[in-house]
Amino acid sequence: MNEEHLLRRYQALMSAVPQSVWVMSPDGVVTLLAGGGIAEKLWRPENGSPWMDAVHPKDRGWFQRAWRGATRRRTPLDTIVRVRLDGAPDRFRHVKIIAAPVVDQGGEVEWVGTASDAEGHWRTRMREKLLARMAAVPAAHDLSEAFLTTAAAVVPELADAVAVFRVQNGVEFGVRPSDRVPDVTSPERVGLAPGLPPLPPLEPDFLLGPIAREAIENQRARLVVFPPDGPPEDGLSGAAVQWLREARATGVALLPVVVDGRTVALATIATCRGNPPPDEADLSLLQDVFQQMSGPLRRTMELQSIRGKALALQQSFLAAPPSVDGLTITALYHPADSAAEVGGDWYDAVRLSSDALALSIGDIAGHDLDAATAMGRVNSILRGLAYDSGPAASPAGTLSRLDRVVQALDSPSMVTAVHAVLRRQAGGAWRIALSNAGHPPPLLLPAGEPSRYLHGLTAPDPPLCVADALDRTTLHAVLREGDALVLYTDGLVETPDTDIGDNLRRLRTRTDALARRGLPLPDLIRGLLPPVQHRRDDIAVIALQVRPDR
């Protein structure tokens, strides 16, 4: 059997398999030996242009390094790379390339390889990879984590820039666009590929215009491919057009994220630096990835709703302190700025007479709507008991009565509290009687002297709702002109992995430093708050300072 007959058999065999066989000569000329398939669809070098021009711009760098390494070491190459389709400068397809060196008797090396279509395989793997990343996104009070994870999942493999906008006033299915105008806020998270120009200060309408509004209202993805001279002036905001031109953007995809029939976010994806815009398959994959956010967003929105109700309930009980001649009274409440939920912190001030005031602060164990509800009940009962008992009542006795009533009603979780009664004395001084049920000790700031904590010779009395018929103690002190008293919850002094004793000492040091600056009481109290990023729990503070009678 002659060589020509064998060659025809070989060519017939190769034409029956879904791959093409090619050879590259030592001088870099590529020749198709056999097989059609994917090779008939791919771009072919013409007029001496290098075949590397057919590789997708995002793949060109790493593929060149891989190819040079294989040729230098004369080792086989097996990889998947995007190659341009013939006659379609902006369309690419994933191709699996296997190449092996063949050395002739003279030592010259040529390469023989195969090219087969890998688009379906690559997209299946990429979809699984991206959706696996998204499956790990937890529900949180702050949506930024979900947005950051999503942006990181697609940059730079499928996109060069990603911004996710929250839609506060979500558009629902069945609602005509004219009936509701979505309220779109600034991006929660932005992902940028290396080398892109920095974004300008983001405004709510950045990258948003009529096209984005249409995507939000119709709840359908929009792909805008730009002409060679860049994005047009109409359809996008001015700031967006300027940045997109600097980034040499080729297109923008707008993907609404729908949760329970409501558009809650809009993802904007840009391809830049001359990279081709996404095709239909890319857009479908991006839609799947961003719609995967719907689960975490739904859970987060549910948690935010519960937290909002708890916060509203809690703040409804935190009324402004009354005005009392001879006293400056200030209070504040700050919910945790982390993922922690609203807790059961409260403060209260009740005017018992023109010369007497009841002051309370407390904390219910737990961080949820139940804790906030229990806080409201305990606070209301204590307020009623304090007013009914009058100025002469013992704070220890009032807390004992509160303990019995609360345990008899519903046996809530552990409650810590400080309850104090202040009575005006001759000369403008105020006498304090207070009882502490397992709460952080009040801080006394004598005018011109170092601060000190008010506590007895032993540990504070146990919290409420831990035992029956406890004997509680009452402590006494006197406030004179300029003196101040600060009651606070444990969020001010307790943080994970720290010693409470060290934290209490730091609070005194910080208070003394602020007091030496002569700050007004409200400013001094605000100065005691830890930075936002360090607040792991709710913080409630109520403080008063003796001032001259008018």
XYZ file of C-alpha atoms in Angstrom:
550
model
C 0.000 0.000 0.000
C 1.602 3.252 -1.089
C 1.988 6.388 1.045
C -0.636 8.327 -0.931
C -3.275 5.674 -0.165
C -2.339 5.691 3.522
C -2.619 9.478 3.591
C -6.124 9.343 2.080
C -7.160 6.818 4.744
C -5.737 9.023 7.448
C -7.517 12.093 6.133
C -10.801 10.178 5.909
C -10.372 9.037 9.505
C -9.587 12.526 10.795
C -12.553 14.056 8.986
C -14.820 11.747 10.988
C -13.656 13.022 14.401
C -14.720 16.391 15.895
C -11.250 17.896 15.885
C -8.709 19.253 13.455
C -5.055 18.344 13.056
C -2.490 21.004 12.217
C 1.233 21.337 11.899
C 3.482 24.320 12.540
C 6.793 24.562 10.708
C 9.974 25.824 12.414
C 9.401 29.244 10.811
C 5.902 29.521 12.354
C 3.692 28.696 9.345
C 0.526 26.823 10.401
C -0.965 24.286 7.977
C -4.229 22.392 8.428
C -3.481 18.726 7.785
C -6.881 17.123 8.190
C -10.293 17.532 9.681
C -12.742 20.371 9.436
C -14.878 20.970 12.484
C -13.772 23.895 14.576
C -10.901 24.834 12.262
C -13.329 25.884 9.546
C -14.875 28.442 11.921
C -11.663 29.977 13.283
C -9.756 32.985 12.067
C -6.849 32.244 9.704
C -3.642 34.255 9.426
C -3.486 36.373 6.311
C -0.791 38.552 4.753
C 1.818 37.288 7.181
C -0.086 38.349 10.338
C 0.836 36.230 13.371
C -1.629 33.533 14.375
C -1.425 34.794 17.984
C -3.655 37.671 16.811
C -6.525 35.190 16.792
C -6.283 34.688 20.561
C -8.640 36.678 22.792
C -6.924 39.779 24.255
C -7.518 38.584 27.828
C -5.928 35.197 27.045
C -3.081 36.445 24.891
C -0.627 37.200 27.685
C -0.779 33.915 29.564
C -1.093 31.855 26.366
C 2.029 33.460 24.889
C 3.947 32.635 28.067
C 2.683 29.042 28.020
C 3.548 28.607 24.331
C 7.038 30.091 24.680
C 7.727 27.857 27.658
C 6.644 24.767 25.730
C 8.758 25.657 22.690
C 11.799 26.460 24.822
C 11.567 23.193 26.768
C 10.226 21.203 23.796
C 7.409 19.824 25.928
C 3.766 19.162 24.959
C 1.079 21.821 25.493
C -2.505 21.068 26.548
C -4.791 24.039 27.275
C -8.083 25.789 26.524
C -7.950 29.251 24.968
C -10.385 31.652 23.304
C -9.836 32.016 19.562
C -11.517 34.499 17.226
C -14.135 33.239 14.806
C -13.610 33.761 11.095
C -15.340 36.884 9.823
C -16.457 37.983 13.317
C -13.831 40.249 14.930
C -15.710 40.487 18.241
C -16.742 36.846 18.602
C -14.556 34.173 20.146
C -14.866 30.509 20.989
C -13.073 28.336 23.505
C -10.829 25.812 21.800
C -8.870 22.951 23.353
C -5.381 22.875 21.857
C -3.043 19.913 22.247
C 0.394 20.254 20.659
C 3.520 18.102 20.713
C 7.025 18.726 19.330
C 8.424 16.513 16.565
C 12.197 16.615 16.017
C 13.550 15.598 12.617
C 16.935 14.025 11.932
C 18.508 17.425 11.521
C 17.354 18.627 14.933
C 14.687 20.949 13.552
C 11.424 21.053 15.552
C 7.972 21.268 14.116
C 4.749 21.056 16.105
C 1.837 18.764 15.455
C -1.404 19.428 17.278
C -5.155 19.153 17.445
C -7.845 21.769 17.909
C -11.289 20.810 19.212
C -14.331 22.773 20.281
C -14.340 23.275 24.080
C -16.998 25.985 24.390
C -19.624 23.817 26.056
C -17.111 22.194 28.399
C -15.607 25.546 29.401
C -18.985 27.188 30.054
C -20.165 24.256 32.160
C -17.033 24.419 34.292
C -17.144 28.211 34.553
C -20.820 28.179 35.506
C -20.146 25.596 38.233
C -17.152 27.592 39.465
C -18.973 30.920 39.650
C -22.156 29.520 41.149
C -20.089 27.675 43.767
C -18.538 30.994 44.754
C -21.964 32.580 44.966
C -23.382 29.708 47.028
C -20.971 30.663 49.802
C -22.363 34.210 50.102
C -24.070 34.468 53.499
C -27.036 36.586 54.436
C -25.909 39.679 56.336
C -27.278 42.977 57.503
C -24.789 44.704 55.213
C -25.262 43.679 51.571
C -21.722 44.755 50.684
C -20.330 41.265 51.270
C -22.711 39.724 48.742
C -21.927 42.430 46.196
C -18.171 42.153 46.743
C -18.212 38.371 46.311
C -20.211 38.664 43.116
C -17.951 41.325 41.618
C -14.847 39.297 42.485
C -16.387 36.235 40.834
C -16.621 37.801 37.366
C -13.658 40.224 37.317
C -11.517 39.880 35.290
C -12.610 36.599 33.668
C -15.943 37.789 32.285
C -15.816 41.532 32.871
C -13.415 44.411 33.437
C -15.584 46.541 35.724
C -18.610 45.728 37.869
C -20.824 48.012 39.931
C -23.932 46.818 41.758
C -26.618 49.412 42.459
C -29.313 48.882 45.056
C -32.864 49.689 44.022
C -34.484 50.980 47.189
C -37.987 51.309 45.774
C -38.084 47.970 43.976
C -40.171 47.644 40.826
C -42.630 44.753 40.876
C -44.013 42.589 38.113
C -47.360 43.918 36.892
C -46.648 47.526 37.867
C -46.491 49.960 34.963
C -43.229 51.976 34.905
C -45.223 55.203 35.039
C -46.816 54.103 38.327
C -43.554 53.765 40.207
C -40.156 55.387 39.839
C -37.308 53.263 41.236
C -35.017 54.950 43.738
C -31.514 53.869 42.726
C -28.637 54.466 45.110
C -24.880 54.582 44.607
C -23.047 51.301 44.056
C -22.552 49.135 47.105
C -19.452 47.556 45.621
C -17.256 48.145 42.606
C -14.835 45.679 41.055
C -12.168 46.939 38.638
C -9.608 44.950 36.670
C -5.990 46.130 37.106
C -4.915 48.974 34.881
C -8.270 50.703 34.529
C -8.562 54.431 35.313
C -9.929 55.190 38.771
C -13.615 55.862 38.984
C -14.746 59.417 39.757
C -16.826 60.096 42.867
C -19.876 57.923 42.367
C -23.268 59.559 42.244
C -26.616 57.735 42.229
C -26.939 58.180 38.456
C -23.413 57.004 37.603
C -23.651 54.474 34.759
C -27.406 54.952 34.934
C -29.617 56.609 32.410
C -32.732 55.793 30.388
C -31.325 52.404 29.366
C -30.721 51.381 32.971
C -34.153 52.623 34.013
C -35.661 50.503 31.278
C -33.746 47.421 32.467
C -34.966 47.995 36.035
C -38.576 48.597 35.101
C -38.859 45.804 32.510
C -36.689 43.430 34.563
C -34.772 42.345 31.477
C -31.044 42.357 30.791
C -29.749 44.951 28.338
C -26.513 44.759 26.380
C -25.207 47.973 24.846
C -22.342 47.523 22.369
C -20.442 50.738 21.654
C -19.283 51.868 18.223
C -15.516 52.103 17.562
C -15.416 55.772 18.608
C -16.775 54.986 22.076
C -20.080 55.192 23.938
C -22.715 57.623 22.644
C -23.773 60.670 24.612
C -27.401 59.606 24.913
C -28.664 56.747 27.061
C -25.954 56.978 29.743
C -24.985 59.658 32.228
C -22.275 62.184 31.389
C -19.936 60.915 34.110
C -20.344 57.367 32.834
C -19.592 58.336 29.222
C -16.397 60.146 30.217
C -15.081 57.226 32.282
C -16.064 54.616 29.694
C -14.159 56.497 27.007
C -11.056 56.756 29.183
C -11.305 53.018 29.868
C -11.753 52.273 26.120
C -14.980 50.463 26.902
C -16.539 48.342 24.188
C -19.884 47.649 25.849
C -21.988 47.630 29.005
C -24.364 44.917 30.195
C -27.163 45.889 32.598
C -28.532 42.983 34.639
C -31.496 43.461 37.020
C -31.526 41.217 40.103
C -35.095 40.171 40.891
C -36.236 38.843 44.271
C -39.817 37.652 44.646
C -40.917 39.625 41.598
C -39.200 42.832 42.758
C -36.113 44.425 41.224
C -33.806 44.973 44.203
C -30.450 45.564 42.493
C -28.939 46.387 39.132
C -25.545 45.001 38.119
C -23.631 47.003 35.531
C -20.832 45.145 33.765
C -18.369 46.867 31.435
C -15.804 45.408 29.060
C -12.876 47.764 28.610
C -9.448 48.300 27.010
C -10.690 47.081 23.642
C -11.802 43.688 24.959
C -14.825 42.423 23.014
C -18.211 42.834 24.722
C -19.980 39.724 26.016
C -21.853 37.614 23.496
C -25.214 35.966 24.127
C -23.635 33.000 25.906
C -21.549 35.309 28.147
C -24.624 37.382 28.939
C -26.594 34.267 29.867
C -23.823 33.135 32.207
C -23.599 36.592 33.811
C -27.358 36.608 34.343
C -27.176 33.245 36.099
C -24.371 34.461 38.360
C -26.025 37.706 39.388
C -29.448 36.170 39.805
C -27.763 33.776 42.222
C -27.578 36.821 44.502
C -31.349 36.620 44.955
C -31.058 34.021 47.723
C -28.653 35.990 49.961
C -30.516 39.213 49.141
C -33.848 37.700 50.145
C -32.437 36.462 53.456
C -30.678 39.767 54.059
C -33.823 41.772 53.369
C -35.757 39.574 55.796
C -33.112 40.132 58.479
C -33.082 43.861 57.803
C -36.868 43.963 58.147
C -36.732 42.183 61.512
C -33.895 44.415 62.670
C -35.766 47.528 61.557
C -38.832 46.506 63.546
C -36.725 45.765 66.606
C -34.908 49.081 66.304
C -38.165 51.003 65.885
C -39.624 49.239 68.921
C -36.510 49.869 70.945
C -36.264 53.544 70.066
C -39.960 54.041 70.824
C -39.100 53.432 74.486
C -36.036 55.665 74.487
C -37.756 58.980 75.056
C -35.820 62.208 75.460
C -34.873 62.807 79.121
C -37.028 65.301 81.020
C -35.886 68.835 81.795
C -34.943 69.303 85.459
C -33.731 72.563 86.980
C -30.176 72.220 88.226
C -29.329 69.248 85.970
C -28.087 68.760 82.443
C -29.290 65.357 81.229
C -28.196 63.740 77.964
C -28.685 60.289 76.492
C -27.822 58.395 73.337
C -28.369 55.000 71.803
C -26.292 53.463 69.004
C -27.178 50.086 67.480
C -24.277 47.860 66.571
C -22.702 48.812 63.238
C -21.669 45.220 62.517
C -23.761 42.214 61.518
C -25.092 41.914 65.078
C -28.810 42.420 65.471
C -30.546 44.966 67.678
C -30.302 44.057 71.340
C -32.257 44.834 74.475
C -30.412 47.947 75.732
C -32.462 50.760 77.221
C -32.227 53.895 79.359
C -34.901 55.919 81.125
C -35.350 59.014 83.264
C -38.555 59.655 85.241
C -39.252 62.918 87.038
C -40.695 61.909 90.422
C -41.173 65.473 91.699
C -39.677 68.897 91.186
C -36.741 67.840 93.392
C -36.404 64.137 92.580
C -35.515 62.068 89.542
C -35.326 58.322 88.841
C -32.598 57.235 86.450
C -32.293 53.726 84.954
C -30.277 51.811 82.420
C -30.384 48.139 81.553
C -29.794 45.327 79.104
C -31.848 42.244 78.218
C -29.845 39.185 77.138
C -30.289 38.464 73.442
C -30.074 40.231 70.096
C -33.374 39.948 68.292
C -36.951 41.147 68.188
C -37.770 39.117 71.313
C -35.034 40.942 73.273
C -36.337 44.320 72.116
C -39.898 43.336 73.072
C -38.791 42.125 76.513
C -36.835 45.352 76.965
C -39.993 47.344 76.373
C -41.916 45.382 79.003
C -39.184 45.565 81.656
C -38.573 49.254 81.040
C -42.280 50.063 81.306
C -42.693 48.055 84.522
C -39.650 49.697 86.141
C -40.880 53.156 85.154
C -44.278 52.433 86.726
C -42.747 51.014 89.897
C -40.376 53.957 90.268
C -43.155 56.503 89.874
C -45.464 54.595 92.216
C -42.754 54.208 94.884
C -41.923 57.918 94.903
C -38.776 59.851 95.853
C -38.364 58.140 99.233
C -38.201 54.605 97.829
C -35.081 52.475 98.075
C -33.647 51.619 94.607
C -32.771 48.154 95.948
C -36.384 47.650 96.972
C -37.648 48.840 93.586
C -35.354 46.417 91.748
C -36.474 43.589 94.034
C -40.118 44.368 93.210
C -39.252 44.504 89.496
C -37.511 41.123 89.764
C -40.570 39.488 91.344
C -43.016 41.004 88.858
C -41.007 40.140 85.760
C -40.351 36.571 86.864
C -44.034 36.102 87.666
C -45.117 37.381 84.271
C -42.991 35.570 81.732
C -39.574 34.583 83.142
C -37.500 36.425 80.500
C -33.805 36.041 79.882
C -31.296 37.496 82.294
C -31.613 41.253 82.857
C -28.906 43.599 84.130
C -29.820 47.080 85.335
C -28.836 50.086 87.399
C -31.639 52.023 89.060
C -30.924 55.321 90.823
C -32.992 57.950 92.637
C -31.591 61.494 92.888
C -32.898 64.005 95.428
C -32.055 67.685 95.521
C -30.200 68.826 98.661
C -29.610 72.242 100.177
C -27.051 74.316 98.312
C -27.772 72.771 94.906
C -26.215 69.360 95.584
C -27.963 66.096 94.665
C -27.919 62.953 96.778
C -27.799 59.671 94.832
C -29.095 56.312 95.977
C -28.566 53.490 93.469
C -28.720 49.719 93.183
C -26.784 47.667 90.644
C -28.147 44.320 89.394
C -25.181 42.765 87.591
C -24.568 45.811 85.387
C -21.294 47.650 84.578
C -20.635 50.167 87.386
C -21.724 53.820 86.937
C -18.900 56.295 86.411
C -18.739 59.369 88.656
C -16.881 62.448 87.359
C -16.177 64.835 90.255
C -15.461 68.361 89.006
C -11.704 68.860 88.677
C -10.866 65.367 89.988
C -10.195 61.945 88.414
C -13.260 59.865 87.655
C -14.149 56.798 89.721
C -16.649 53.963 89.554
C -19.513 53.674 92.001
C -19.548 50.182 93.457
C -19.659 48.617 96.861
C -17.029 46.683 98.740
C -18.121 43.451 97.032
C -19.237 42.504 93.535
C -22.516 43.980 92.248
C -25.755 42.234 93.120
C -26.789 39.414 90.740
C -28.798 40.248 87.620
C -32.567 40.031 87.610
C -34.371 36.786 86.789
C -31.628 34.472 88.085
C -32.961 33.647 91.578
C -35.881 34.352 93.914
C -35.947 36.666 96.959
C -32.460 38.134 96.740
C -31.341 40.802 99.206
C -30.193 43.764 97.143
C -28.025 46.654 98.298
C -28.221 50.417 97.858
C -25.146 52.633 97.352
C -25.042 56.362 98.173
C -23.105 59.318 96.790
C -23.429 63.095 96.480
C -23.199 65.170 93.289
C -22.123 68.788 93.631
C -21.929 71.569 91.080
C -19.940 70.446 88.040
C -20.019 66.755 89.006
C -21.360 64.274 86.443
C -22.676 60.712 86.520
C -22.527 58.364 83.520
C -24.619 55.181 83.199
C -23.881 52.933 80.201
C -24.455 49.436 78.843
C -21.788 46.794 78.311
C -21.364 47.574 74.603
C -19.210 50.524 75.684
C -16.674 48.381 77.556
C -16.989 44.776 76.368
C -15.367 43.506 73.186
C -14.392 39.930 72.264
C -11.012 38.637 73.426
C -10.368 41.580 75.775
C -10.272 41.895 79.540
C -13.210 43.799 81.040
C -10.972 45.224 83.768
C -8.585 46.673 81.195
C -11.501 48.106 79.248
C -12.953 49.783 82.337
C -9.582 51.374 83.060
C -9.363 52.618 79.487
C -12.852 54.116 79.789
C -11.793 56.080 82.882
C -8.625 57.293 81.145
C -10.569 58.397 78.091
C -13.219 60.114 80.210
C -10.646 62.029 82.235
C -8.899 63.206 79.058
C -12.172 64.500 77.610
C -13.181 66.118 80.898
C -9.876 68.042 81.074
C -10.736 69.580 77.709
C -13.855 71.098 79.263
C -16.232 69.542 76.744
C -19.965 69.970 77.241
C -21.606 66.809 78.569
C -23.206 65.736 75.215
C -19.861 66.073 73.405
C -18.049 64.224 76.177
C -20.484 61.290 75.950
C -20.164 61.073 72.174
C -16.391 61.098 72.578
C -16.573 57.903 74.642
C -18.015 55.851 71.754
C -15.568 53.467 70.062
C -14.957 53.807 66.315
C -17.756 52.486 64.118
C -15.712 49.511 62.899
C -15.124 48.391 66.513
C -18.750 48.465 67.671
C -19.779 44.839 68.133
C -22.794 45.459 70.376
C -25.480 48.035 71.022
C -24.514 50.970 73.231
C -26.854 52.981 75.441
C -25.677 55.870 77.638
C -27.515 58.272 79.924
C -25.605 60.902 81.873
C -26.303 63.972 83.970
C -24.311 66.875 85.335
C -25.118 69.284 88.154
C -25.293 72.905 87.089
C -26.271 76.032 89.015
C -30.006 76.552 89.503
C -31.463 79.247 87.304
